[in-house]
């Protein structure tokens, strides 16, 4: 059995109202991906904050750890936060550009 495009299907495909459907579908995909991205970042942020609190509590109670070690952990946490914020800003800008492109 061979598939063929009938005149009715072709006319429907060329209808301006249905030609916008791919753009609408892409917008929906973008919205879905942005929501998934934001929810994932929220989860990662919560996990990191909890991990940071736990590590700080442990380091405060560990009197045998030298101050240099505690400072090293603090600087690693700050570096992670900076890198994470830069990553988030970059991805947010990409989503914004994509949304602007699709709104035209």
PDB file of C-alpha atoms in Angstrom:
ATOM      1  CA  UNK A   1       0.000   0.000   0.000  1.00  0.00           C
ATOM      2  CA  UNK A   2       1.492   3.325  -0.996  1.00  0.00           C
ATOM      3  CA  UNK A   3       0.868   6.588   0.782  1.00  0.00           C
ATOM      4  CA  UNK A   4      -0.209   9.556  -1.240  1.00  0.00           C
ATOM      5  CA  UNK A   5      -1.131  13.106  -0.486  1.00  0.00           C
ATOM      6  CA  UNK A   6      -4.612  13.926  -1.646  1.00  0.00           C
ATOM      7  CA  UNK A   7      -5.635  17.360  -2.869  1.00  0.00           C
ATOM      8  CA  UNK A   8      -7.558  17.853   0.365  1.00  0.00           C
ATOM      9  CA  UNK A   9      -4.484  17.137   2.499  1.00  0.00           C
ATOM     10  CA  UNK A  10      -2.336  19.483   0.401  1.00  0.00           C
ATOM     11  CA  UNK A  11      -4.902  22.273   0.659  1.00  0.00           C
ATOM     12  CA  UNK A  12      -5.073  21.783   4.401  1.00  0.00           C
ATOM     13  CA  UNK A  13      -1.266  21.837   4.663  1.00  0.00           C
ATOM     14  CA  UNK A  14      -1.081  25.129   2.780  1.00  0.00           C
ATOM     15  CA  UNK A  15      -3.740  26.794   4.937  1.00  0.00           C
ATOM     16  CA  UNK A  16      -2.067  29.723   6.777  1.00  0.00           C
ATOM     17  CA  UNK A  17      -3.740  28.777  10.065  1.00  0.00           C
ATOM     18  CA  UNK A  18      -2.191  25.305  10.042  1.00  0.00           C
ATOM     19  CA  UNK A  19       1.172  26.478   8.705  1.00  0.00           C
ATOM     20  CA  UNK A  20       1.757  28.196  12.035  1.00  0.00           C
ATOM     21  CA  UNK A  21       1.379  24.924  13.906  1.00  0.00           C
ATOM     22  CA  UNK A  22       5.083  24.012  13.754  1.00  0.00           C
ATOM     23  CA  UNK A  23       5.944  27.361  15.341  1.00  0.00           C
ATOM     24  CA  UNK A  24       3.308  26.800  18.017  1.00  0.00           C
ATOM     25  CA  UNK A  25       4.643  23.316  18.610  1.00  0.00           C
ATOM     26  CA  UNK A  26       8.193  24.647  18.966  1.00  0.00           C
ATOM     27  CA  UNK A  27       6.966  27.270  21.447  1.00  0.00           C
ATOM     28  CA  UNK A  28       5.289  24.545  23.475  1.00  0.00           C
ATOM     29  CA  UNK A  29       8.460  22.463  23.416  1.00  0.00           C
ATOM     30  CA  UNK A  30      10.486  25.486  24.500  1.00  0.00           C
ATOM     31  CA  UNK A  31       8.070  26.191  27.351  1.00  0.00           C
ATOM     32  CA  UNK A  32       8.230  22.561  28.462  1.00  0.00           C
ATOM     33  CA  UNK A  33      12.046  22.512  28.343  1.00  0.00           C
ATOM     34  CA  UNK A  34      12.313  25.823  30.177  1.00  0.00           C
ATOM     35  CA  UNK A  35       9.997  24.578  32.919  1.00  0.00           C
ATOM     36  CA  UNK A  36      11.963  21.335  33.251  1.00  0.00           C
ATOM     37  CA  UNK A  37      15.220  23.319  33.344  1.00  0.00           C
ATOM     38  CA  UNK A  38      13.931  25.704  36.033  1.00  0.00           C
ATOM     39  CA  UNK A  39      12.593  22.862  38.180  1.00  0.00           C
ATOM     40  CA  UNK A  40      15.871  20.984  37.864  1.00  0.00           C
ATOM     41  CA  UNK A  41      17.839  24.073  38.877  1.00  0.00           C
ATOM     42  CA  UNK A  42      15.594  24.571  41.893  1.00  0.00           C
ATOM     43  CA  UNK A  43      16.254  20.993  42.951  1.00  0.00           C
ATOM     44  CA  UNK A  44      20.000  21.337  42.450  1.00  0.00           C
ATOM     45  CA  UNK A  45      20.004  24.611  44.383  1.00  0.00           C
ATOM     46  CA  UNK A  46      18.123  23.060  47.297  1.00  0.00           C
ATOM     47  CA  UNK A  47      20.484  20.093  47.334  1.00  0.00           C
ATOM     48  CA  UNK A  48      23.556  22.342  47.225  1.00  0.00           C
ATOM     49  CA  UNK A  49      22.262  24.585  50.011  1.00  0.00           C
ATOM     50  CA  UNK A  50      21.537  21.574  52.199  1.00  0.00           C
ATOM     51  CA  UNK A  51      24.953  20.115  51.444  1.00  0.00           C
ATOM     52  CA  UNK A  52      26.593  23.445  52.263  1.00  0.00           C
ATOM     53  CA  UNK A  53      24.763  23.682  55.610  1.00  0.00           C
ATOM     54  CA  UNK A  54      25.720  20.125  56.487  1.00  0.00           C
ATOM     55  CA  UNK A  55      29.366  20.701  55.563  1.00  0.00           C
ATOM     56  CA  UNK A  56      29.496  23.953  57.541  1.00  0.00           C
ATOM     57  CA  UNK A  57      28.011  22.269  60.610  1.00  0.00           C
ATOM     58  CA  UNK A  58      30.474  19.402  60.307  1.00  0.00           C
ATOM     59  CA  UNK A  59      33.430  21.768  59.886  1.00  0.00           C
ATOM     60  CA  UNK A  60      32.327  23.854  62.885  1.00  0.00           C
ATOM     61  CA  UNK A  61      32.273  20.723  65.029  1.00  0.00           C
ATOM     62  CA  UNK A  62      35.533  19.304  63.659  1.00  0.00           C
ATOM     63  CA  UNK A  63      38.100  21.024  65.832  1.00  0.00           C
ATOM     64  CA  UNK A  64      40.913  18.963  64.286  1.00  0.00           C
ATOM     65  CA  UNK A  65      40.454  20.584  60.837  1.00  0.00           C
ATOM     66  CA  UNK A  66      42.836  23.536  60.398  1.00  0.00           C
ATOM     67  CA  UNK A  67      41.474  26.958  59.490  1.00  0.00           C
ATOM     68  CA  UNK A  68      43.157  26.723  56.076  1.00  0.00           C
ATOM     69  CA  UNK A  69      41.071  23.645  55.299  1.00  0.00           C
ATOM     70  CA  UNK A  70      37.881  25.420  56.336  1.00  0.00           C
ATOM     71  CA  UNK A  71      38.822  28.421  54.197  1.00  0.00           C
ATOM     72  CA  UNK A  72      39.509  26.103  51.247  1.00  0.00           C
ATOM     73  CA  UNK A  73      36.032  24.581  51.562  1.00  0.00           C
ATOM     74  CA  UNK A  74      34.472  28.046  51.772  1.00  0.00           C
ATOM     75  CA  UNK A  75      36.332  29.191  48.654  1.00  0.00           C
ATOM     76  CA  UNK A  76      35.241  26.038  46.784  1.00  0.00           C
ATOM     77  CA  UNK A  77      31.623  26.711  47.753  1.00  0.00           C
ATOM     78  CA  UNK A  78      31.906  30.309  46.528  1.00  0.00           C
ATOM     79  CA  UNK A  79      33.517  29.186  43.257  1.00  0.00           C
ATOM     80  CA  UNK A  80      30.714  26.649  42.729  1.00  0.00           C
ATOM     81  CA  UNK A  81      28.060  29.307  43.378  1.00  0.00           C
ATOM     82  CA  UNK A  82      29.714  31.722  40.938  1.00  0.00           C
ATOM     83  CA  UNK A  83      30.000  29.061  38.230  1.00  0.00           C
ATOM     84  CA  UNK A  84      26.410  27.950  38.831  1.00  0.00           C
ATOM     85  CA  UNK A  85      25.128  31.538  38.636  1.00  0.00           C
ATOM     86  CA  UNK A  86      27.074  32.130  35.403  1.00  0.00           C
ATOM     87  CA  UNK A  87      25.657  28.924  33.925  1.00  0.00           C
ATOM     88  CA  UNK A  88      22.111  29.894  34.946  1.00  0.00           C
ATOM     89  CA  UNK A  89      22.484  33.390  33.498  1.00  0.00           C
ATOM     90  CA  UNK A  90      23.804  32.025  30.205  1.00  0.00           C
ATOM     91  CA  UNK A  91      21.007  29.476  29.804  1.00  0.00           C
ATOM     92  CA  UNK A  92      18.366  32.034  30.834  1.00  0.00           C
ATOM     93  CA  UNK A  93      19.674  34.369  28.124  1.00  0.00           C
ATOM     94  CA  UNK A  94      19.449  31.568  25.534  1.00  0.00           C
ATOM     95  CA  UNK A  95      15.850  30.856  26.512  1.00  0.00           C
ATOM     96  CA  UNK A  96      15.053  34.575  26.315  1.00  0.00           C
ATOM     97  CA  UNK A  97      16.578  34.816  22.834  1.00  0.00           C
ATOM     98  CA  UNK A  98      14.662  31.751  21.677  1.00  0.00           C
ATOM     99  CA  UNK A  99      11.399  33.167  23.023  1.00  0.00           C
ATOM    100  CA  UNK A 100      12.052  36.510  21.308  1.00  0.00           C
ATOM    101  CA  UNK A 101      12.810  34.728  18.032  1.00  0.00           C
ATOM    102  CA  UNK A 102       9.621  32.686  18.211  1.00  0.00           C
ATOM    103  CA  UNK A 103       7.484  35.698  19.114  1.00  0.00           C
ATOM    104  CA  UNK A 104       8.334  37.435  15.825  1.00  0.00           C
TER     105      UNK A 104
END
